[in-house]
PDB file of C-alpha atoms in Angstrom:
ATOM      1  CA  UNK A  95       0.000   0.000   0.000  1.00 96.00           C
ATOM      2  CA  UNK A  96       1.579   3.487  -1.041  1.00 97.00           C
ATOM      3  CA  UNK A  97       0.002   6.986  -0.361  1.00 98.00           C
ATOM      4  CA  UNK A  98      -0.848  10.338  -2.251  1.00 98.00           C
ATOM      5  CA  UNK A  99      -1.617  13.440  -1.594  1.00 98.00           C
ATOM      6  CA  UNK A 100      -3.243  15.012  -4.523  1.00 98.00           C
ATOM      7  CA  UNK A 101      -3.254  18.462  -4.220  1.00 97.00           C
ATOM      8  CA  UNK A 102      -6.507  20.253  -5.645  1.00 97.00           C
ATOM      9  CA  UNK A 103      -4.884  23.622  -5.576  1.00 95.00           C
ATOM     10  CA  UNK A 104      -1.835  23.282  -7.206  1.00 96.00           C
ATOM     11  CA  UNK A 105      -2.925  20.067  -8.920  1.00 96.00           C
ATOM     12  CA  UNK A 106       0.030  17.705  -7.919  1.00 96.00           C
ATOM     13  CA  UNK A 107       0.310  14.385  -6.720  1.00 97.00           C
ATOM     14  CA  UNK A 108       2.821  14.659  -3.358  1.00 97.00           C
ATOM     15  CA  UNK A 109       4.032  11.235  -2.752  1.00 97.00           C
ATOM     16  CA  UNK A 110       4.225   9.978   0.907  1.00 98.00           C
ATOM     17  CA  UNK A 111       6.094   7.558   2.888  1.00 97.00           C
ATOM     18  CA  UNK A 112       6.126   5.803   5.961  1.00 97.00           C
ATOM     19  CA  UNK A 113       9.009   7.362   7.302  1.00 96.00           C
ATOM     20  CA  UNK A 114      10.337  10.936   7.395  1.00 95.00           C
ATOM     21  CA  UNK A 115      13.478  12.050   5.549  1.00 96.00           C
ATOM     22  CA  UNK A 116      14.059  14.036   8.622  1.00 94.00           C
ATOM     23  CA  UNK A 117      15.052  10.802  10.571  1.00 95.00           C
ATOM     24  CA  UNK A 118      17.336   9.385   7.639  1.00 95.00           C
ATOM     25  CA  UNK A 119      20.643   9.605   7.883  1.00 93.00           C
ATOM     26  CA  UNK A 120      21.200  10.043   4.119  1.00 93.00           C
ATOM     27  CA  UNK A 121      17.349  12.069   2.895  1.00 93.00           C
ATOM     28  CA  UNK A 122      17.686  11.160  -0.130  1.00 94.00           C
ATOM     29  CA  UNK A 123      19.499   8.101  -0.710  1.00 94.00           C
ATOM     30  CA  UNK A 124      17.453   4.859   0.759  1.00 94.00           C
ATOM     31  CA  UNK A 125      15.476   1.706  -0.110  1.00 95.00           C
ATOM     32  CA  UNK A 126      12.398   2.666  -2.064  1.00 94.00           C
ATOM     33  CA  UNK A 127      10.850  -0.454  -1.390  1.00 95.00           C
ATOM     34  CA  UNK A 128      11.368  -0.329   2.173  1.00 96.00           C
ATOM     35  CA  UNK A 129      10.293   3.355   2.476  1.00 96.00           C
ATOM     36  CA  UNK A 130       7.386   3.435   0.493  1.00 97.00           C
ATOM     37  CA  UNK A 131       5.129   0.594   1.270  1.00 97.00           C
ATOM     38  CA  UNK A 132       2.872  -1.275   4.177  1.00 97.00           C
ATOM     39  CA  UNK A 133       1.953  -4.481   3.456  1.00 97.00           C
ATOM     40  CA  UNK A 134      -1.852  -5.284   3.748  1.00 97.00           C
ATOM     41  CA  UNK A 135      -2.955  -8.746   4.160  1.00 96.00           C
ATOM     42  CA  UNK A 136      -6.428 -10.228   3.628  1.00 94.00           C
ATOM     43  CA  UNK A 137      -8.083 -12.857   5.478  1.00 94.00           C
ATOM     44  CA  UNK A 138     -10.865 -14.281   3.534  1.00 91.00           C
ATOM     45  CA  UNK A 139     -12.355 -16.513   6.147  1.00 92.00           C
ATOM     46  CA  UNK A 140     -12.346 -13.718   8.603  1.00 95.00           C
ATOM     47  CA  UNK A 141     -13.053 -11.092   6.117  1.00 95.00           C
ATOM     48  CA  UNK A 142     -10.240  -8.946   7.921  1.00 96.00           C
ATOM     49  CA  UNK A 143      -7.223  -7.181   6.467  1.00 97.00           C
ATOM     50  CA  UNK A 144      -3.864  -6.187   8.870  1.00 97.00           C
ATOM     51  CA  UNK A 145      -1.320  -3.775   8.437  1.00 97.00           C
ATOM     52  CA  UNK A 146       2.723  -4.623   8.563  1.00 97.00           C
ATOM     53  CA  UNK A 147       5.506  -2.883   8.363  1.00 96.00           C
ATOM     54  CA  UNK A 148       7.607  -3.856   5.248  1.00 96.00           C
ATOM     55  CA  UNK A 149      10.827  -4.216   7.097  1.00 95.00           C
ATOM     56  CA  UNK A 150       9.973  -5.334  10.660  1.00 96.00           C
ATOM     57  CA  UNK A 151       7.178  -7.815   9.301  1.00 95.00           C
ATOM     58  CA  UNK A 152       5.065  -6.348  12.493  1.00 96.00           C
ATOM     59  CA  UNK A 153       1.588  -5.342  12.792  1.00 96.00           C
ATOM     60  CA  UNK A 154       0.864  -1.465  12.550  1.00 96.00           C
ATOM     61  CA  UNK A 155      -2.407   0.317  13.066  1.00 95.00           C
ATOM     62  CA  UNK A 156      -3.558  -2.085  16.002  1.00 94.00           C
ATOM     63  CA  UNK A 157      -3.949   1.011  18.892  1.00 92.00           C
ATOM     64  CA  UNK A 158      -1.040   2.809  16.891  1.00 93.00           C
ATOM     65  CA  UNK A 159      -1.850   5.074  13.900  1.00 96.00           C
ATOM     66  CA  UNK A 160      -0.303   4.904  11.017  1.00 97.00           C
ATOM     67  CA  UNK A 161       1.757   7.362   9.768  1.00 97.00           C
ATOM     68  CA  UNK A 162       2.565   9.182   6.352  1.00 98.00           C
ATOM     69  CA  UNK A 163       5.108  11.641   5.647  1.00 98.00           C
ATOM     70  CA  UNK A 164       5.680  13.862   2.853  1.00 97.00           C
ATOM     71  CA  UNK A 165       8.593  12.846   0.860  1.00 97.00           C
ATOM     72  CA  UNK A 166      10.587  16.055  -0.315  1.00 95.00           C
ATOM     73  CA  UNK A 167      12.297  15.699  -3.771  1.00 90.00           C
ATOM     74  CA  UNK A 168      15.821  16.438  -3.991  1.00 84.00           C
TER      75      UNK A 168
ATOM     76  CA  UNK B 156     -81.642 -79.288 -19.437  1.00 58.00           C
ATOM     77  CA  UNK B 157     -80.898 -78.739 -22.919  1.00 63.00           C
ATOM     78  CA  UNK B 158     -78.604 -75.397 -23.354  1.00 68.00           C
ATOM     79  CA  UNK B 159     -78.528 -73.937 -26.964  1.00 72.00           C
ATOM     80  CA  UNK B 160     -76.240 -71.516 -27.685  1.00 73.00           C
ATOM     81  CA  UNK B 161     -78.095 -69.669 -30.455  1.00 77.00           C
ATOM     82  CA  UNK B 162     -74.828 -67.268 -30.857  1.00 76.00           C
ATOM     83  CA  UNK B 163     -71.876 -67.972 -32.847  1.00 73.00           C
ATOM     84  CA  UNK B 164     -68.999 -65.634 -32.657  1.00 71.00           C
ATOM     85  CA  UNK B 165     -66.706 -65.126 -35.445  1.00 73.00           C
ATOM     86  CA  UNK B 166     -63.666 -64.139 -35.546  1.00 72.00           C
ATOM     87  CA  UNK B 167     -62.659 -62.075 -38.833  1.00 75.00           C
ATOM     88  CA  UNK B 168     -59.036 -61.625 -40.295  1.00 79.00           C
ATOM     89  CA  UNK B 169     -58.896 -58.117 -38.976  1.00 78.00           C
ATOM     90  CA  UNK B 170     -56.664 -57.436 -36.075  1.00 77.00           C
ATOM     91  CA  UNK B 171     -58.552 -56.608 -32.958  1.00 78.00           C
ATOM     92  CA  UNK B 172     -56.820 -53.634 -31.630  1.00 82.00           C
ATOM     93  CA  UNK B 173     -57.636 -51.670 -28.092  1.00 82.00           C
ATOM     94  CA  UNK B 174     -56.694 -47.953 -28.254  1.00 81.00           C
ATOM     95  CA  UNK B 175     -55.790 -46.437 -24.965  1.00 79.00           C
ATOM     96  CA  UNK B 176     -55.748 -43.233 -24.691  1.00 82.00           C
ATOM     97  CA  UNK B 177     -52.560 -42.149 -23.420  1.00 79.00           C
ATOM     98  CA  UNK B 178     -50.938 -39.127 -24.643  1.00 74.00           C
ATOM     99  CA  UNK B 179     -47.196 -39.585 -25.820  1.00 67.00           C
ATOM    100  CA  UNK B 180     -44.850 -37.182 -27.186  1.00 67.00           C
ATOM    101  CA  UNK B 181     -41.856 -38.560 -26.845  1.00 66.00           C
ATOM    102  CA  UNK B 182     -40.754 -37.255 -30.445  1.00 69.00           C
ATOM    103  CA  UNK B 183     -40.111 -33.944 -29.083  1.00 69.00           C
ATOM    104  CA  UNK B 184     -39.434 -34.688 -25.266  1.00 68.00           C
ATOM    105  CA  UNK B 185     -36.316 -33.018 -24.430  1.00 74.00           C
ATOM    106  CA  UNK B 186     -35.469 -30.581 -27.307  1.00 77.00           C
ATOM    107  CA  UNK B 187     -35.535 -27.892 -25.230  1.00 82.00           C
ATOM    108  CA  UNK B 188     -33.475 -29.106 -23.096  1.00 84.00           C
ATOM    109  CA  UNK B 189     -31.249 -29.802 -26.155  1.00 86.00           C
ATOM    110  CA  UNK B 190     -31.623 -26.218 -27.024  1.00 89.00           C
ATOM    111  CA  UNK B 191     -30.444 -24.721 -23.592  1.00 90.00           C
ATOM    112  CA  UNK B 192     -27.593 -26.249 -23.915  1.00 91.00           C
ATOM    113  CA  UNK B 193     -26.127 -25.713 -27.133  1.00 92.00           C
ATOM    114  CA  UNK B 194     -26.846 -22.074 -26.326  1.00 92.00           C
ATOM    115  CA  UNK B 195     -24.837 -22.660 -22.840  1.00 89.00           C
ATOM    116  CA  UNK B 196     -21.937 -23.880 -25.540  1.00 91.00           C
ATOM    117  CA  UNK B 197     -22.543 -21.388 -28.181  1.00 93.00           C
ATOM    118  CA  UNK B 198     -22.404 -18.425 -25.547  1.00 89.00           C
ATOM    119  CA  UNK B 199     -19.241 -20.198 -23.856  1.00 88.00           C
ATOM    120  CA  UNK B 200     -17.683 -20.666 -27.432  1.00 90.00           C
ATOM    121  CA  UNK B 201     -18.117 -16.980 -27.887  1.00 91.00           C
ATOM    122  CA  UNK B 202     -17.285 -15.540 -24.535  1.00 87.00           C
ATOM    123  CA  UNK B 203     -15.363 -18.281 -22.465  1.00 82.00           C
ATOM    124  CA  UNK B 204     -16.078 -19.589 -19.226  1.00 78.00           C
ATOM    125  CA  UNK B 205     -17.479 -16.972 -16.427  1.00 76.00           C
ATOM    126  CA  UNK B 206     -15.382 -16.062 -13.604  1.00 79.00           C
ATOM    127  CA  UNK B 207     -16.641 -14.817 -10.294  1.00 82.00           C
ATOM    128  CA  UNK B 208     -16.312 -11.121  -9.297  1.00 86.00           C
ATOM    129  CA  UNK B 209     -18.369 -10.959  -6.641  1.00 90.00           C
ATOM    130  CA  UNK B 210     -16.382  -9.380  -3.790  1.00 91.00           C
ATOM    131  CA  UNK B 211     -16.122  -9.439  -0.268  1.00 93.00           C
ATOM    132  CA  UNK B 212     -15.723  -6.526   2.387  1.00 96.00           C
ATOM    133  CA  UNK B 213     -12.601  -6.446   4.655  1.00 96.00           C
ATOM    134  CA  UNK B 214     -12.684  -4.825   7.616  1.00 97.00           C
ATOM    135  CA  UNK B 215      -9.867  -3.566   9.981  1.00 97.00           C
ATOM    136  CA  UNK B 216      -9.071  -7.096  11.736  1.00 97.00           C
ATOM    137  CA  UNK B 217      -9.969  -5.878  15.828  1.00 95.00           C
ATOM    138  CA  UNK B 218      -7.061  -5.957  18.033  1.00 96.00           C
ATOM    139  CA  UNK B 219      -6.897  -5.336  21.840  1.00 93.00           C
ATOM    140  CA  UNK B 220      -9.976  -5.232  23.313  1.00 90.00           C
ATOM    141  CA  UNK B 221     -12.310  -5.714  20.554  1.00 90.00           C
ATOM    142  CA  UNK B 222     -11.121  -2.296  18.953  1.00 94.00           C
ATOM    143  CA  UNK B 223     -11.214  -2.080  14.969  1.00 96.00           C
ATOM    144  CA  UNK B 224     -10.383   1.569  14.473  1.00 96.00           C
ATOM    145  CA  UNK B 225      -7.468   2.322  11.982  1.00 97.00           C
ATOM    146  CA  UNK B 226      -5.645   5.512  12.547  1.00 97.00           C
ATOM    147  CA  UNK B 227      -4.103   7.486   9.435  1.00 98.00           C
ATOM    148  CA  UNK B 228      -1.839  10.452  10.257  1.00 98.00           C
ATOM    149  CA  UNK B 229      -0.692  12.472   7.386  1.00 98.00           C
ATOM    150  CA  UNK B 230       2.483  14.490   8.183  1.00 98.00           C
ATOM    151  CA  UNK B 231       3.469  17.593   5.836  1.00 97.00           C
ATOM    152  CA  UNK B 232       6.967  18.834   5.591  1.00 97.00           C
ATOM    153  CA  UNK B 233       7.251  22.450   7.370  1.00 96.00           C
ATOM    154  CA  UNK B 234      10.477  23.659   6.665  1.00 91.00           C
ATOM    155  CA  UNK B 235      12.474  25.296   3.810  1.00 91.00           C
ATOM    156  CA  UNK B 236      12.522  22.246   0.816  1.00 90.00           C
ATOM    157  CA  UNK B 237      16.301  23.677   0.168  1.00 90.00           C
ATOM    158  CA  UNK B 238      16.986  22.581   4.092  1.00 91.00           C
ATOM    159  CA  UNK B 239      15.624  18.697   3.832  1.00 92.00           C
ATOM    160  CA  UNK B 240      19.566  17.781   4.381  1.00 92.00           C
ATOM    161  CA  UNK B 241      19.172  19.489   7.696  1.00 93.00           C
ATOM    162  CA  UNK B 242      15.743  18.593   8.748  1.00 93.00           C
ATOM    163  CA  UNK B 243      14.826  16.726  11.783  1.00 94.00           C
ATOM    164  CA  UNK B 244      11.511  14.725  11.770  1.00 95.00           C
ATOM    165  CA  UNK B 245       9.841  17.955  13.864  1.00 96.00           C
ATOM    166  CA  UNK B 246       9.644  19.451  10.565  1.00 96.00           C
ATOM    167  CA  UNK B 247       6.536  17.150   9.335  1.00 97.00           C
ATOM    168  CA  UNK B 248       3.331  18.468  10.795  1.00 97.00           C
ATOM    169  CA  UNK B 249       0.444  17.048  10.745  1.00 97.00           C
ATOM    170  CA  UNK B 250      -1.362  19.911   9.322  1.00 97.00           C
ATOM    171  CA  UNK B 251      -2.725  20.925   6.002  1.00 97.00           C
ATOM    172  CA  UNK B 252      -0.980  24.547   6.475  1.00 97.00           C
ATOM    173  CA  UNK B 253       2.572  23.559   5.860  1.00 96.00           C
ATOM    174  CA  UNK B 254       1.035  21.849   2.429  1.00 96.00           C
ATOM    175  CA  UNK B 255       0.431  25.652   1.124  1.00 95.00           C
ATOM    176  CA  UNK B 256      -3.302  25.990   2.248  1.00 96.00           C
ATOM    177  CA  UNK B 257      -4.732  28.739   4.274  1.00 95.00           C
ATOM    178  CA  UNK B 258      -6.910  28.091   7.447  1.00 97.00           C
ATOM    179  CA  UNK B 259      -9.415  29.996   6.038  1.00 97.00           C
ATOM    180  CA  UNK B 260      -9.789  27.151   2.864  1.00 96.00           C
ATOM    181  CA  UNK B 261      -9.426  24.762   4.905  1.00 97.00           C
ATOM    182  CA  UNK B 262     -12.548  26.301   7.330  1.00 97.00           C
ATOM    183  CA  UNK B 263     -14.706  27.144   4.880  1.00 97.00           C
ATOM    184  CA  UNK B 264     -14.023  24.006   2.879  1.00 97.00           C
ATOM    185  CA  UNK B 265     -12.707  26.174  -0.399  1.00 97.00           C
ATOM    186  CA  UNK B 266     -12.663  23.968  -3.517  1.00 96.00           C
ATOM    187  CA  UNK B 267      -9.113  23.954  -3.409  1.00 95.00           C
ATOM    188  CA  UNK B 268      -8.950  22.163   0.103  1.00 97.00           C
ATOM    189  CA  UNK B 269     -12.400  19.720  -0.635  1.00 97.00           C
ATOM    190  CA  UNK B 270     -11.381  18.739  -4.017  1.00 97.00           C
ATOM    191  CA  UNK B 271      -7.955  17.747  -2.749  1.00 97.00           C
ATOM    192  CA  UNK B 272      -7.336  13.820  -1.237  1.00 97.00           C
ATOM    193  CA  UNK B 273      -5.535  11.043  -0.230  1.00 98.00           C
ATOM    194  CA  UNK B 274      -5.262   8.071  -2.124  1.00 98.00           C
ATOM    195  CA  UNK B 275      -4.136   4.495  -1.025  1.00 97.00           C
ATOM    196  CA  UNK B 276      -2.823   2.686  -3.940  1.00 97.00           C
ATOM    197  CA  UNK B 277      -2.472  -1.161  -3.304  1.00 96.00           C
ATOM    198  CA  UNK B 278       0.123  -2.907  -5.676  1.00 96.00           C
ATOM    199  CA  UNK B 279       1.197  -6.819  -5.840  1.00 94.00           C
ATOM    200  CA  UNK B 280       5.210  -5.764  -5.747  1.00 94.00           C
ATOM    201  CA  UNK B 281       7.335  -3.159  -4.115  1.00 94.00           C
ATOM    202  CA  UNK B 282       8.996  -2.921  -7.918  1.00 92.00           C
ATOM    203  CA  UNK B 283       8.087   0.391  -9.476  1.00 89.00           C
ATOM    204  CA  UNK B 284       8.975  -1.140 -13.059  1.00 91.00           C
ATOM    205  CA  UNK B 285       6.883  -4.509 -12.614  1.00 93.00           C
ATOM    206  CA  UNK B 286       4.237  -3.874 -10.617  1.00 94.00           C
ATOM    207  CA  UNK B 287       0.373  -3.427 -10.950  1.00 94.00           C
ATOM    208  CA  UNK B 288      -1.935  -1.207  -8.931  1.00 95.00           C
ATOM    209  CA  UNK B 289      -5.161  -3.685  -8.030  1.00 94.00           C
ATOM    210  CA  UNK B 290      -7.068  -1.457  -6.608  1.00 94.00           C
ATOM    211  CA  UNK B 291      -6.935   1.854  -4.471  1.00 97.00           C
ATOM    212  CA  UNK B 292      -9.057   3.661  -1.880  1.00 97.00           C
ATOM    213  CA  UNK B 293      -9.498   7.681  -1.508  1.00 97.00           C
ATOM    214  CA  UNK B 294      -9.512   9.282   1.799  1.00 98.00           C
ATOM    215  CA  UNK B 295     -11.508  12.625   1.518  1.00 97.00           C
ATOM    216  CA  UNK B 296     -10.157  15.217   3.151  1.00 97.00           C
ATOM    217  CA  UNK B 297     -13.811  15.735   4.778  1.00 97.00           C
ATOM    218  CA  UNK B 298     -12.642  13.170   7.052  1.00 96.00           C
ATOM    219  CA  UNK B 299     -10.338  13.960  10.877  1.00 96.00           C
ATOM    220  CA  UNK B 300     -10.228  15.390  13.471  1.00 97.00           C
ATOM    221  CA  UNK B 301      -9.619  19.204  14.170  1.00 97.00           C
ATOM    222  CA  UNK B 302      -6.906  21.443  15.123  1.00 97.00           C
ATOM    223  CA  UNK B 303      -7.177  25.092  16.421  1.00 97.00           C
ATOM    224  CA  UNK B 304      -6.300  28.034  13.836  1.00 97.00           C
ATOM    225  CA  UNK B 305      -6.779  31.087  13.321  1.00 96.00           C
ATOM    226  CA  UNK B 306      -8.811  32.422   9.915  1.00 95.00           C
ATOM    227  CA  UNK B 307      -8.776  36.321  11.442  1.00 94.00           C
ATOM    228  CA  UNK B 308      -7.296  38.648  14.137  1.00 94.00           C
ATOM    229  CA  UNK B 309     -11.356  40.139  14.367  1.00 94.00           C
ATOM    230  CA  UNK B 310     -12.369  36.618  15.340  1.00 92.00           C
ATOM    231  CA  UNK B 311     -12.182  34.211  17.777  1.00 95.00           C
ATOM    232  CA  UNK B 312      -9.808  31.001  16.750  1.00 96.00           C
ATOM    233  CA  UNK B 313     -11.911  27.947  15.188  1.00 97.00           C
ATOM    234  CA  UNK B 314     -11.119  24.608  14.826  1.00 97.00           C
ATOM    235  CA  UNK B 315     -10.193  23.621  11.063  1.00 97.00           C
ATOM    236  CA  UNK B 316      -9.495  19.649   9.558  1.00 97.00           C
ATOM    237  CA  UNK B 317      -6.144  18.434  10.004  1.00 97.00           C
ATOM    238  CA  UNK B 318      -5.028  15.205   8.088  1.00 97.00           C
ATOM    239  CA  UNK B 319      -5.334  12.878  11.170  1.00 97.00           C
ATOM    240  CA  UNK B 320      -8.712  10.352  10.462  1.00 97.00           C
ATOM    241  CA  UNK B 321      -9.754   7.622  12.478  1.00 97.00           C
ATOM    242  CA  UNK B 322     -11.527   4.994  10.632  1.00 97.00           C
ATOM    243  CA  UNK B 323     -14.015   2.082  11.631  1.00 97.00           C
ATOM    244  CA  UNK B 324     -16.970   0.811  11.570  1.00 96.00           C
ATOM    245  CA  UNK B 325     -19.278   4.147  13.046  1.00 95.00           C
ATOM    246  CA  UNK B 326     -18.049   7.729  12.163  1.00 95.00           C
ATOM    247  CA  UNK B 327     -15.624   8.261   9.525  1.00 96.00           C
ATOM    248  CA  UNK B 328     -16.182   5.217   7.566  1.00 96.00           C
ATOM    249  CA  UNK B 329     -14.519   6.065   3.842  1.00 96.00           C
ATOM    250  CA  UNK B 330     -10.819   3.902   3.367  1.00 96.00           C
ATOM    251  CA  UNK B 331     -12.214   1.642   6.322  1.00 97.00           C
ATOM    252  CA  UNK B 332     -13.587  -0.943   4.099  1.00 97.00           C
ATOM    253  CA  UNK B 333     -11.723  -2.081   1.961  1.00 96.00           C
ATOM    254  CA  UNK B 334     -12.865  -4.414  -1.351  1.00 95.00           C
ATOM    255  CA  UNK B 335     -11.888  -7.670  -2.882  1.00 93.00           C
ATOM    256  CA  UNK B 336     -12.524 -11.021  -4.665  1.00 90.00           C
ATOM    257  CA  UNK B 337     -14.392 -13.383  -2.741  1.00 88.00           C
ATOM    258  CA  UNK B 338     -12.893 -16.244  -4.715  1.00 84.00           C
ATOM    259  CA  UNK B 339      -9.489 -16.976  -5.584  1.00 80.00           C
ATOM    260  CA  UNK B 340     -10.016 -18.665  -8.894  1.00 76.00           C
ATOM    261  CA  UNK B 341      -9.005 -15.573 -10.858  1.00 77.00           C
ATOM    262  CA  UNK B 342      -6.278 -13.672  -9.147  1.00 79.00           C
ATOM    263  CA  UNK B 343      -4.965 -15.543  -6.054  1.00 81.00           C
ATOM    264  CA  UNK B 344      -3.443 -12.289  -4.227  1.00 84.00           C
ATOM    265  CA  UNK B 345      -4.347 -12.287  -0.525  1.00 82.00           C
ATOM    266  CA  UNK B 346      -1.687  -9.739   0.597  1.00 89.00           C
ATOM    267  CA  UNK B 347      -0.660  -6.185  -1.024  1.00 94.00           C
ATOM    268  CA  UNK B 348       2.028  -3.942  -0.831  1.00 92.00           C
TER     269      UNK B 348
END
């Protein structure tokens, strides 16, 4: 799962990801994959989904919220 | 006693027959039948075999103690974008102001603010070159809590959307459910990324 931000007033897409550039060491230079994403699983017996994190394979969202930062382009 | 039989009975070189009348049409039994289902080949000759896409809805799976809320929290960089080398994560705000909109759009719900939202893409592979978007959800902007801003020094402060929504089953509702396939004969994805 990926997010957007589209921007009705200056008519943009602004890309998001799950972590901010202000806690990277390097802002720019990093794992797309890893930086972009939550994994969403479905359960069709339960008719549930769940939230992980990509790199930590943990549930996120369960009493947490999940969070979406505005990536900056260099 | 003397019994005469004055009656003599003949029988004749015609066939004695005896017609019961019982109604059979078994020239034509079944052609219907014979009809619906060369149409069921014809239509499957034309169009293939039917798949279902009927889906299901997915709901947040609960956690603690039966809680199914999902939190979203949208953070938008604050700072100068020719400082992100020196930014520290304090500089994302969950706010709509640092995005370029005025508390005053945002309170009166300006086209520019309502016609603006979020959108969850979900994808089968992290690979930007590979992948394909399945299917994606939109978060209107409609949806959150508040924050406290000001929209004039002449009036008192009000309380304006910020991009923070809490999702379930009552309240904001819209990105809670989310749809797909109830069988897996077609596409056998269960998990998205």
């Amino acid at each position: 799962m990926t997010a957007k931000f589209f921007d009705a007033r200056l008519g943009v897409f602004v890309k998001l990801m799950n972590t901010s550039q202000g806690s990277l060491p390097d802002k720019f230079n990093f794992v797309p994959e890893d930086k972009f994403y939550y994994k969403v699983e479905l359960d069709r017996q339960t008719k549930t989904y769940e939230i992980f994190d990509v790199v930590t394979n943990q549930r996120v969202g369960n009493g947490t919220p999940i969070k979406w930062y505005e990536y900056i382009n260099p | 006693m003397i019994v005469n039989n004055s009656y003599k009975f003949i029988l004749g070189d015609i066939p004695q027959v005896i017609e019961l009348p019982v109604e059979l049409k078994w020239d034509f039994y079944g052609r219907d039948e014979s009809i619906d289902l060369y149409e069921e080949e014809v239509v499957n000759e034309i169009i293939g075999n039917g798949y279902d896409f009927e889906v299901l809805r997915f709901t947040h799976k609960e956690y603690g103690q039966e809680q199914t809320k999902i939190q979203y929290d949208f953070f938008f960089y604050s700072g100068n974008t020719n400082d992100v080398n020196t930014s520290t994560p304090l500089n994302w705000v969950c706010s709509y102001l640092p995005e370029g909109f005025d508390a005053t759009e945002v309170y009166y719900y300006r086209p520019a603010f309502t016609k603006s939202f979020f959108k969850l893409d979900f994808y089968d592979s992290p690979n930007g070159t590979t992948q394909t978007n399945y299917f994606t959800v939109i978060l209107p902007v409609q949806q959150g809590s508040t924050e406290t801003a000001s929209i004039s020094t002449a009036l008192p402060s009000v309380q304006i959307k910020k991009p923070s929504m809490s999702l379930d089953f009552v309240g904001d509702s819209e990105g809670f459910y989310l749809y797909w396939l109830r069988t897996h004969n077609f596409w056998t994805l269960t998990h998205f990324i």
